[in-house]
Amino acid sequence: MSSLHGARVALLESRLGTELGELVRRLGGVPVLAPSVREVPRVEDTDRFVDALVTGRFSVVVVLTGAAALAVLRAAERRGHLPEALEALKRATLVARGPKPTAVLRRYGLDAQVLPQKPFTTKELLAAIDRGVEIAGRQVALVHYGERNTTMSAALAERGAVLTEVCPYEWSLPEDTEPLRALVRHLSTSVDAIAFTSKIQVRHLFAIATGMGLAEAVRTALNDDIIVASVGPVCDAALKEAGVTPDVQPADPKMGPLLMALADYVELTRDTD
């Protein structure tokens, strides 16, 4: 197995930061935790969606993330409507963007009938929908993540879906931004690599850096001094939009393979130095 050989790896993941940090340690690296995202529940919107769901209105339900699926199901349980929600979802055609929403659905005894191919972006998801389900004229529910996927919404509407959308939570900065500010302040000297696991991490890093007047310094450090690992194409695009070219992207767009790919990169560059 490849090793990180003591590399200091910045992790901007919030929900699974501790688990990722432990994996960095097992790979021989030193994790530097700087949580960058807080998921703020949108309770009223989610409750209204649950009320519509349990009526059996939707014949197709598209779920974009595991966290969003879990938020909807927990809201149904909190409101005492979980059995009705599960029955409505069993009667609908379920579309899941990737392994995480699929795993949450299975935990509740539900199976997605339409699944995209890797790397599980909007492009692959729309292709899977076009192959697997007719949506024209049908009531379609689209369960977003921390913001609306406007590309997905527009594409479903263009295909004739009668669309209902919900964002069960929204992305915000952490209540304590000091770890992220410290990372920005000392980026080029405090870490050897940085792992991005979502596009919002890129946005929030540069939002903090811009507020501190250090955006250009961060951009330069990421391009010249630090190994940048990106979990997949969506994150990759966010980095490029910020003016950063990633060095590492795993074949499988998941957090574990991301850190394994980073270790492989460190091993390779160490051997060629």
PDB file of C-alpha atoms in Angstrom:
ATOM      1  CA  MET A   1       0.000   0.000   0.000  1.00  0.00           C
ATOM      2  CA  SER A   2       1.230   3.494  -0.811  1.00  0.00           C
ATOM      3  CA  SER A   3       2.078   5.831   2.052  1.00  0.00           C
ATOM      4  CA  LEU A   4       1.654   9.549   2.619  1.00  0.00           C
ATOM      5  CA  HIS A   5       5.128   9.538   4.195  1.00  0.00           C
ATOM      6  CA  GLY A   6       4.286  12.073   6.867  1.00  0.00           C
ATOM      7  CA  ALA A   7       2.585  14.537   4.513  1.00  0.00           C
ATOM      8  CA  ARG A   8       0.382  17.066   6.287  1.00  0.00           C
ATOM      9  CA  VAL A   9      -3.034  16.839   4.622  1.00  0.00           C
ATOM     10  CA  ALA A  10      -5.640  19.576   5.023  1.00  0.00           C
ATOM     11  CA  LEU A  11      -9.179  18.192   5.285  1.00  0.00           C
ATOM     12  CA  LEU A  12     -12.099  20.579   4.762  1.00  0.00           C
ATOM     13  CA  GLU A  13     -14.755  17.908   5.277  1.00  0.00           C
ATOM     14  CA  SER A  14     -17.092  18.612   8.203  1.00  0.00           C
ATOM     15  CA  ARG A  15     -19.493  15.679   8.636  1.00  0.00           C
ATOM     16  CA  LEU A  16     -16.863  12.953   8.161  1.00  0.00           C
ATOM     17  CA  GLY A  17     -13.744  14.909   9.056  1.00  0.00           C
ATOM     18  CA  THR A  18     -12.801  12.667  11.977  1.00  0.00           C
ATOM     19  CA  GLU A  19     -13.101   9.501   9.878  1.00  0.00           C
ATOM     20  CA  LEU A  20     -11.055  11.013   7.057  1.00  0.00           C
ATOM     21  CA  GLY A  21      -8.453  12.162   9.543  1.00  0.00           C
ATOM     22  CA  GLU A  22      -8.110   8.616  10.848  1.00  0.00           C
ATOM     23  CA  LEU A  23      -7.656   7.301   7.304  1.00  0.00           C
ATOM     24  CA  VAL A  24      -4.924   9.890   6.691  1.00  0.00           C
ATOM     25  CA  ARG A  25      -3.155   8.629   9.824  1.00  0.00           C
ATOM     26  CA  ARG A  26      -3.461   4.994   8.702  1.00  0.00           C
ATOM     27  CA  LEU A  27      -1.890   6.001   5.397  1.00  0.00           C
ATOM     28  CA  GLY A  28       1.047   7.542   7.214  1.00  0.00           C
ATOM     29  CA  GLY A  29       0.017  11.194   6.998  1.00  0.00           C
ATOM     30  CA  VAL A  30      -0.822  13.963   9.431  1.00  0.00           C
ATOM     31  CA  PRO A  31      -4.386  15.324   9.174  1.00  0.00           C
ATOM     32  CA  VAL A  32      -4.991  19.059   9.510  1.00  0.00           C
ATOM     33  CA  LEU A  33      -8.715  19.523  10.142  1.00  0.00           C
ATOM     34  CA  ALA A  34     -10.341  22.738   8.943  1.00  0.00           C
ATOM     35  CA  PRO A  35     -14.124  22.163   8.694  1.00  0.00           C
ATOM     36  CA  SER A  36     -15.562  24.398   6.002  1.00  0.00           C
ATOM     37  CA  VAL A  37     -19.272  23.595   5.740  1.00  0.00           C
ATOM     38  CA  ARG A  38     -22.271  23.536   8.063  1.00  0.00           C
ATOM     39  CA  GLU A  39     -25.542  21.964   6.946  1.00  0.00           C
ATOM     40  CA  VAL A  40     -28.434  24.095   8.193  1.00  0.00           C
ATOM     41  CA  PRO A  41     -31.783  22.225   8.138  1.00  0.00           C
ATOM     42  CA  ARG A  42     -34.669  23.818   6.244  1.00  0.00           C
ATOM     43  CA  VAL A  43     -37.347  22.340   8.456  1.00  0.00           C
ATOM     44  CA  GLU A  44     -40.456  24.076   7.106  1.00  0.00           C
ATOM     45  CA  ASP A  45     -39.628  23.349   3.464  1.00  0.00           C
ATOM     46  CA  THR A  46     -38.878  19.707   4.246  1.00  0.00           C
ATOM     47  CA  ASP A  47     -42.064  19.313   6.273  1.00  0.00           C
ATOM     48  CA  ARG A  48     -44.146  20.706   3.401  1.00  0.00           C
ATOM     49  CA  PHE A  49     -42.460  18.271   1.042  1.00  0.00           C
ATOM     50  CA  VAL A  50     -43.200  15.340   3.367  1.00  0.00           C
ATOM     51  CA  ASP A  51     -46.856  16.384   3.492  1.00  0.00           C
ATOM     52  CA  ALA A  52     -46.982  16.255  -0.304  1.00  0.00           C
ATOM     53  CA  LEU A  53     -45.030  13.001  -0.479  1.00  0.00           C
ATOM     54  CA  VAL A  54     -47.330  11.023   1.810  1.00  0.00           C
ATOM     55  CA  THR A  55     -50.344  11.820  -0.376  1.00  0.00           C
ATOM     56  CA  GLY A  56     -48.782   9.655  -3.104  1.00  0.00           C
ATOM     57  CA  ARG A  57     -48.588  12.607  -5.476  1.00  0.00           C
ATOM     58  CA  PHE A  58     -45.196  11.771  -7.003  1.00  0.00           C
ATOM     59  CA  SER A  59     -44.689   9.008  -9.529  1.00  0.00           C
ATOM     60  CA  VAL A  60     -40.934   9.697  -9.834  1.00  0.00           C
ATOM     61  CA  VAL A  61     -38.633  10.805  -7.001  1.00  0.00           C
ATOM     62  CA  VAL A  62     -35.069  11.915  -7.776  1.00  0.00           C
ATOM     63  CA  VAL A  63     -32.667  12.028  -4.811  1.00  0.00           C
ATOM     64  CA  LEU A  64     -29.316  13.735  -5.280  1.00  0.00           C
ATOM     65  CA  THR A  65     -27.481  13.000  -2.007  1.00  0.00           C
ATOM     66  CA  GLY A  66     -27.579  10.635   0.925  1.00  0.00           C
ATOM     67  CA  ALA A  67     -27.821  13.516   3.405  1.00  0.00           C
ATOM     68  CA  ALA A  68     -30.888  14.869   1.583  1.00  0.00           C
ATOM     69  CA  ALA A  69     -32.582  11.465   1.513  1.00  0.00           C
ATOM     70  CA  LEU A  70     -31.913  10.994   5.225  1.00  0.00           C
ATOM     71  CA  ALA A  71     -33.241  14.473   6.045  1.00  0.00           C
ATOM     72  CA  VAL A  72     -36.539  13.766   4.281  1.00  0.00           C
ATOM     73  CA  LEU A  73     -37.002  10.364   5.908  1.00  0.00           C
ATOM     74  CA  ARG A  74     -36.141  11.681   9.368  1.00  0.00           C
ATOM     75  CA  ALA A  75     -38.608  14.539   8.890  1.00  0.00           C
ATOM     76  CA  ALA A  76     -41.291  12.004   7.976  1.00  0.00           C
ATOM     77  CA  GLU A  77     -40.457  10.016  11.101  1.00  0.00           C
ATOM     78  CA  ARG A  78     -40.489  13.118  13.308  1.00  0.00           C
ATOM     79  CA  ARG A  79     -43.939  14.026  11.990  1.00  0.00           C
ATOM     80  CA  GLY A  80     -45.242  10.496  12.529  1.00  0.00           C
ATOM     81  CA  HIS A  81     -45.584   9.827   8.799  1.00  0.00           C
ATOM     82  CA  LEU A  82     -42.685   7.466   8.116  1.00  0.00           C
ATOM     83  CA  PRO A  83     -44.832   4.423   7.137  1.00  0.00           C
ATOM     84  CA  GLU A  84     -46.854   6.542   4.676  1.00  0.00           C
ATOM     85  CA  ALA A  85     -43.695   8.118   3.264  1.00  0.00           C
ATOM     86  CA  LEU A  86     -42.057   4.724   2.744  1.00  0.00           C
ATOM     87  CA  GLU A  87     -45.182   3.358   1.069  1.00  0.00           C
ATOM     88  CA  ALA A  88     -45.323   6.361  -1.264  1.00  0.00           C
ATOM     89  CA  LEU A  89     -41.650   5.930  -2.163  1.00  0.00           C
ATOM     90  CA  LYS A  90     -42.148   2.206  -2.819  1.00  0.00           C
ATOM     91  CA  ARG A  91     -44.911   3.023  -5.293  1.00  0.00           C
ATOM     92  CA  ALA A  92     -42.801   5.668  -7.058  1.00  0.00           C
ATOM     93  CA  THR A  93     -39.890   5.169  -9.431  1.00  0.00           C
ATOM     94  CA  LEU A  94     -36.828   6.048  -7.354  1.00  0.00           C
ATOM     95  CA  VAL A  95     -33.831   7.704  -8.986  1.00  0.00           C
ATOM     96  CA  ALA A  96     -30.627   8.005  -6.928  1.00  0.00           C
ATOM     97  CA  ARG A  97     -27.562   9.918  -8.074  1.00  0.00           C
ATOM     98  CA  GLY A  98     -24.995   7.534  -6.614  1.00  0.00           C
ATOM     99  CA  PRO A  99     -23.928   5.146  -3.844  1.00  0.00           C
ATOM    100  CA  LYS A 100     -24.678   7.452  -0.893  1.00  0.00           C
ATOM    101  CA  PRO A 101     -28.379   8.089  -1.552  1.00  0.00           C
ATOM    102  CA  THR A 102     -28.709   4.457  -2.635  1.00  0.00           C
ATOM    103  CA  ALA A 103     -27.296   3.294   0.706  1.00  0.00           C
ATOM    104  CA  VAL A 104     -29.672   5.524   2.697  1.00  0.00           C
ATOM    105  CA  LEU A 105     -32.680   4.290   0.739  1.00  0.00           C
ATOM    106  CA  ARG A 106     -31.693   0.655   1.260  1.00  0.00           C
ATOM    107  CA  ARG A 107     -31.371   1.286   4.998  1.00  0.00           C
ATOM    108  CA  TYR A 108     -35.093   2.032   4.910  1.00  0.00           C
ATOM    109  CA  GLY A 109     -35.949  -0.959   2.725  1.00  0.00           C
ATOM    110  CA  LEU A 110     -36.125   1.028  -0.515  1.00  0.00           C
ATOM    111  CA  ASP A 111     -34.437   0.274  -3.833  1.00  0.00           C
ATOM    112  CA  ALA A 112     -33.610   2.827  -6.506  1.00  0.00           C
ATOM    113  CA  GLN A 113     -34.706   1.653  -9.943  1.00  0.00           C
ATOM    114  CA  VAL A 114     -32.652   4.217 -11.873  1.00  0.00           C
ATOM    115  CA  LEU A 115     -28.933   4.660 -11.175  1.00  0.00           C
ATOM    116  CA  PRO A 116     -26.306   6.588 -13.142  1.00  0.00           C
ATOM    117  CA  GLN A 117     -22.861   5.413 -14.121  1.00  0.00           C
ATOM    118  CA  LYS A 118     -19.688   6.842 -12.615  1.00  0.00           C
ATOM    119  CA  PRO A 119     -18.709   9.570 -11.903  1.00  0.00           C
ATOM    120  CA  PHE A 120     -22.338  10.236 -10.864  1.00  0.00           C
ATOM    121  CA  THR A 121     -22.590  13.809 -12.141  1.00  0.00           C
ATOM    122  CA  THR A 122     -25.729  15.510 -13.460  1.00  0.00           C
ATOM    123  CA  LYS A 123     -24.761  14.413 -16.978  1.00  0.00           C
ATOM    124  CA  GLU A 124     -24.744  10.708 -16.083  1.00  0.00           C
ATOM    125  CA  LEU A 125     -27.892  11.059 -14.009  1.00  0.00           C
ATOM    126  CA  LEU A 126     -29.860  12.623 -16.860  1.00  0.00           C
ATOM    127  CA  ALA A 127     -28.609   9.918 -19.220  1.00  0.00           C
ATOM    128  CA  ALA A 128     -29.826   7.249 -16.787  1.00  0.00           C
ATOM    129  CA  ILE A 129     -33.231   8.940 -16.526  1.00  0.00           C
ATOM    130  CA  ASP A 130     -33.526   9.127 -20.302  1.00  0.00           C
ATOM    131  CA  ARG A 131     -32.790   5.397 -20.514  1.00  0.00           C
ATOM    132  CA  GLY A 132     -34.810   4.254 -17.547  1.00  0.00           C
ATOM    133  CA  VAL A 133     -37.987   6.271 -16.998  1.00  0.00           C
ATOM    134  CA  GLU A 134     -40.460   8.429 -18.897  1.00  0.00           C
ATOM    135  CA  ILE A 135     -41.045  11.698 -17.050  1.00  0.00           C
ATOM    136  CA  ALA A 136     -43.038  13.785 -19.527  1.00  0.00           C
ATOM    137  CA  GLY A 137     -46.322  14.838 -17.947  1.00  0.00           C
ATOM    138  CA  ARG A 138     -45.590  13.033 -14.688  1.00  0.00           C
ATOM    139  CA  GLN A 139     -45.332  14.426 -11.148  1.00  0.00           C
ATOM    140  CA  VAL A 140     -41.606  14.387 -10.378  1.00  0.00           C
ATOM    141  CA  ALA A 141     -40.037  15.254  -7.005  1.00  0.00           C
ATOM    142  CA  LEU A 142     -36.435  16.482  -7.036  1.00  0.00           C
ATOM    143  CA  VAL A 143     -34.664  16.342  -3.670  1.00  0.00           C
ATOM    144  CA  HIS A 144     -31.675  18.694  -3.836  1.00  0.00           C
ATOM    145  CA  TYR A 145     -28.701  19.087  -1.486  1.00  0.00           C
ATOM    146  CA  GLY A 146     -27.419  22.327   0.095  1.00  0.00           C
ATOM    147  CA  GLU A 147     -28.434  24.360  -2.939  1.00  0.00           C
ATOM    148  CA  ARG A 148     -30.646  23.904  -5.968  1.00  0.00           C
ATOM    149  CA  ASN A 149     -29.071  22.055  -8.870  1.00  0.00           C
ATOM    150  CA  THR A 150     -30.518  24.435 -11.445  1.00  0.00           C
ATOM    151  CA  THR A 151     -29.085  22.451 -14.357  1.00  0.00           C
ATOM    152  CA  MET A 152     -30.962  19.368 -13.203  1.00  0.00           C
ATOM    153  CA  SER A 153     -34.178  21.300 -12.564  1.00  0.00           C
ATOM    154  CA  ALA A 154     -34.115  22.901 -16.006  1.00  0.00           C
ATOM    155  CA  ALA A 155     -33.350  19.600 -17.740  1.00  0.00           C
ATOM    156  CA  LEU A 156     -36.249  17.802 -16.043  1.00  0.00           C
ATOM    157  CA  ALA A 157     -38.613  20.655 -16.889  1.00  0.00           C
ATOM    158  CA  GLU A 158     -37.462  20.572 -20.510  1.00  0.00           C
ATOM    159  CA  ARG A 159     -38.317  16.869 -20.578  1.00  0.00           C
ATOM    160  CA  GLY A 160     -41.880  17.699 -19.545  1.00  0.00           C
ATOM    161  CA  ALA A 161     -41.763  16.838 -15.850  1.00  0.00           C
ATOM    162  CA  VAL A 162     -44.296  18.445 -13.536  1.00  0.00           C
ATOM    163  CA  LEU A 163     -41.649  19.352 -11.011  1.00  0.00           C
ATOM    164  CA  THR A 164     -41.700  19.771  -7.230  1.00  0.00           C
ATOM    165  CA  GLU A 165     -38.368  20.646  -5.606  1.00  0.00           C
ATOM    166  CA  VAL A 166     -37.036  20.696  -2.062  1.00  0.00           C
ATOM    167  CA  CYS A 167     -33.698  21.548  -0.427  1.00  0.00           C
ATOM    168  CA  PRO A 168     -33.788  19.785   2.968  1.00  0.00           C
ATOM    169  CA  TYR A 169     -30.790  21.803   4.160  1.00  0.00           C
ATOM    170  CA  GLU A 170     -28.606  24.668   3.024  1.00  0.00           C
ATOM    171  CA  TRP A 171     -24.841  25.071   3.112  1.00  0.00           C
ATOM    172  CA  SER A 172     -23.344  27.672   5.404  1.00  0.00           C
ATOM    173  CA  LEU A 173     -19.954  28.428   6.885  1.00  0.00           C
ATOM    174  CA  PRO A 174     -19.182  26.753  10.227  1.00  0.00           C
ATOM    175  CA  GLU A 175     -20.059  28.686  13.349  1.00  0.00           C
ATOM    176  CA  ASP A 176     -16.351  28.570  14.241  1.00  0.00           C
ATOM    177  CA  THR A 177     -14.324  29.590  11.183  1.00  0.00           C
ATOM    178  CA  GLU A 178     -11.006  29.999  12.993  1.00  0.00           C
ATOM    179  CA  PRO A 179      -9.549  26.618  11.865  1.00  0.00           C
ATOM    180  CA  LEU A 180     -10.360  27.561   8.263  1.00  0.00           C
ATOM    181  CA  ARG A 181      -8.902  31.054   8.740  1.00  0.00           C
ATOM    182  CA  ALA A 182      -5.748  29.588  10.256  1.00  0.00           C
ATOM    183  CA  LEU A 183      -5.387  27.293   7.273  1.00  0.00           C
ATOM    184  CA  VAL A 184      -5.758  30.237   4.882  1.00  0.00           C
ATOM    185  CA  ARG A 185      -3.306  32.332   6.895  1.00  0.00           C
ATOM    186  CA  HIS A 186      -0.574  29.694   6.935  1.00  0.00           C
ATOM    187  CA  LEU A 187      -1.503  27.551   3.936  1.00  0.00           C
ATOM    188  CA  SER A 188       1.853  27.342   2.186  1.00  0.00           C
ATOM    189  CA  THR A 189       3.751  26.478   5.379  1.00  0.00           C
ATOM    190  CA  SER A 190       1.248  24.389   7.363  1.00  0.00           C
ATOM    191  CA  VAL A 191       0.280  21.638   4.874  1.00  0.00           C
ATOM    192  CA  ASP A 192       1.756  19.625   2.036  1.00  0.00           C
ATOM    193  CA  ALA A 193      -1.552  18.570   0.460  1.00  0.00           C
ATOM    194  CA  ILE A 194      -5.242  19.419   0.594  1.00  0.00           C
ATOM    195  CA  ALA A 195      -8.204  17.137  -0.119  1.00  0.00           C
ATOM    196  CA  PHE A 196     -11.443  18.620  -1.447  1.00  0.00           C
ATOM    197  CA  THR A 197     -14.500  16.369  -1.163  1.00  0.00           C
ATOM    198  CA  SER A 198     -17.161  18.811  -2.409  1.00  0.00           C
ATOM    199  CA  LYS A 199     -17.470  21.951  -4.497  1.00  0.00           C
ATOM    200  CA  ILE A 200     -18.797  23.984  -1.581  1.00  0.00           C
ATOM    201  CA  GLN A 201     -15.512  23.428   0.266  1.00  0.00           C
ATOM    202  CA  VAL A 202     -13.736  25.193  -2.596  1.00  0.00           C
ATOM    203  CA  ARG A 203     -16.191  28.093  -2.508  1.00  0.00           C
ATOM    204  CA  HIS A 204     -15.990  28.525   1.253  1.00  0.00           C
ATOM    205  CA  LEU A 205     -12.184  28.341   1.314  1.00  0.00           C
ATOM    206  CA  PHE A 206     -11.988  31.134  -1.247  1.00  0.00           C
ATOM    207  CA  ALA A 207     -14.777  33.112   0.424  1.00  0.00           C
ATOM    208  CA  ILE A 208     -12.764  33.164   3.660  1.00  0.00           C
ATOM    209  CA  ALA A 209      -9.549  33.900   1.763  1.00  0.00           C
ATOM    210  CA  THR A 210     -11.197  36.770  -0.125  1.00  0.00           C
ATOM    211  CA  GLY A 211     -12.491  38.263   3.117  1.00  0.00           C
ATOM    212  CA  MET A 212      -8.955  38.127   4.524  1.00  0.00           C
ATOM    213  CA  GLY A 213      -7.435  39.646   1.383  1.00  0.00           C
ATOM    214  CA  LEU A 214      -5.514  36.417   0.709  1.00  0.00           C
ATOM    215  CA  ALA A 215      -7.361  34.851  -2.227  1.00  0.00           C
ATOM    216  CA  GLU A 216      -4.473  35.310  -4.665  1.00  0.00           C
ATOM    217  CA  ALA A 217      -1.977  33.950  -2.146  1.00  0.00           C
ATOM    218  CA  VAL A 218      -4.166  30.873  -1.624  1.00  0.00           C
ATOM    219  CA  ARG A 219      -4.543  30.383  -5.374  1.00  0.00           C
ATOM    220  CA  THR A 220      -0.781  30.619  -5.865  1.00  0.00           C
ATOM    221  CA  ALA A 221      -0.049  28.208  -3.017  1.00  0.00           C
ATOM    222  CA  LEU A 222      -2.520  25.641  -4.348  1.00  0.00           C
ATOM    223  CA  ASN A 223      -1.052  25.819  -7.842  1.00  0.00           C
ATOM    224  CA  ASP A 224       2.637  25.994  -6.929  1.00  0.00           C
ATOM    225  CA  ASP A 225       3.313  24.533  -3.492  1.00  0.00           C
ATOM    226  CA  ILE A 226       0.571  22.165  -2.386  1.00  0.00           C
ATOM    227  CA  ILE A 227      -0.741  18.886  -3.793  1.00  0.00           C
ATOM    228  CA  VAL A 228      -4.416  19.400  -4.557  1.00  0.00           C
ATOM    229  CA  ALA A 229      -6.674  16.325  -4.503  1.00  0.00           C
ATOM    230  CA  SER A 230     -10.220  16.593  -5.900  1.00  0.00           C
ATOM    231  CA  VAL A 231     -12.859  13.907  -5.308  1.00  0.00           C
ATOM    232  CA  GLY A 232     -14.505  14.119  -8.744  1.00  0.00           C
ATOM    233  CA  PRO A 233     -15.507  16.150 -11.796  1.00  0.00           C
ATOM    234  CA  VAL A 234     -17.897  18.549 -10.017  1.00  0.00           C
ATOM    235  CA  CYS A 235     -15.257  19.446  -7.434  1.00  0.00           C
ATOM    236  CA  ASP A 236     -12.690  19.570 -10.220  1.00  0.00           C
ATOM    237  CA  ALA A 237     -14.785  22.153 -12.085  1.00  0.00           C
ATOM    238  CA  ALA A 238     -15.148  24.304  -8.957  1.00  0.00           C
ATOM    239  CA  LEU A 239     -11.390  24.315  -8.481  1.00  0.00           C
ATOM    240  CA  LYS A 240     -10.758  25.261 -12.101  1.00  0.00           C
ATOM    241  CA  GLU A 241     -13.341  28.042 -11.800  1.00  0.00           C
ATOM    242  CA  ALA A 242     -11.329  29.329  -8.827  1.00  0.00           C
ATOM    243  CA  GLY A 243      -8.168  29.246 -10.944  1.00  0.00           C
ATOM    244  CA  VAL A 244      -6.702  26.075  -9.421  1.00  0.00           C
ATOM    245  CA  THR A 245      -5.574  22.993 -11.329  1.00  0.00           C
ATOM    246  CA  PRO A 246      -5.952  19.815  -9.229  1.00  0.00           C
ATOM    247  CA  ASP A 247      -3.127  17.280  -9.176  1.00  0.00           C
ATOM    248  CA  VAL A 248      -5.036  14.181  -8.038  1.00  0.00           C
ATOM    249  CA  GLN A 249      -8.446  12.771  -8.900  1.00  0.00           C
ATOM    250  CA  PRO A 250      -9.454   9.182  -8.053  1.00  0.00           C
ATOM    251  CA  ALA A 251     -10.977   6.809 -10.599  1.00  0.00           C
ATOM    252  CA  ASP A 252     -13.789   6.158  -8.102  1.00  0.00           C
ATOM    253  CA  PRO A 253     -15.289   9.474  -6.886  1.00  0.00           C
ATOM    254  CA  LYS A 254     -15.381   8.638  -3.174  1.00  0.00           C
ATOM    255  CA  MET A 255     -13.502   9.898  -0.136  1.00  0.00           C
ATOM    256  CA  GLY A 256     -11.535   6.715   0.582  1.00  0.00           C
ATOM    257  CA  PRO A 257     -10.266   6.300  -2.995  1.00  0.00           C
ATOM    258  CA  LEU A 258      -9.417  10.028  -2.984  1.00  0.00           C
ATOM    259  CA  LEU A 259      -6.980   9.623  -0.110  1.00  0.00           C
ATOM    260  CA  MET A 260      -5.598   6.407  -1.616  1.00  0.00           C
ATOM    261  CA  ALA A 261      -4.985   8.250  -4.887  1.00  0.00           C
ATOM    262  CA  LEU A 262      -3.278  11.038  -2.949  1.00  0.00           C
ATOM    263  CA  ALA A 263      -0.998   8.487  -1.267  1.00  0.00           C
ATOM    264  CA  ASP A 264      -0.190   6.989  -4.671  1.00  0.00           C
ATOM    265  CA  TYR A 265       0.705  10.461  -5.945  1.00  0.00           C
ATOM    266  CA  VAL A 266       2.924  11.174  -2.942  1.00  0.00           C
ATOM    267  CA  GLU A 267       4.631   7.799  -3.415  1.00  0.00           C
ATOM    268  CA  LEU A 268       5.196   8.437  -7.109  1.00  0.00           C
ATOM    269  CA  THR A 269       6.568  11.947  -6.689  1.00  0.00           C
ATOM    270  CA  ARG A 270       8.759  10.803  -3.805  1.00  0.00           C
ATOM    271  CA  ASP A 271      10.278   8.092  -6.007  1.00  0.00           C
ATOM    272  CA  THR A 272      10.999  10.532  -8.843  1.00  0.00           C
ATOM    273  CA  ASP A 273      12.525  13.314  -6.695  1.00  0.00           C
TER     274      ASP A 273
END
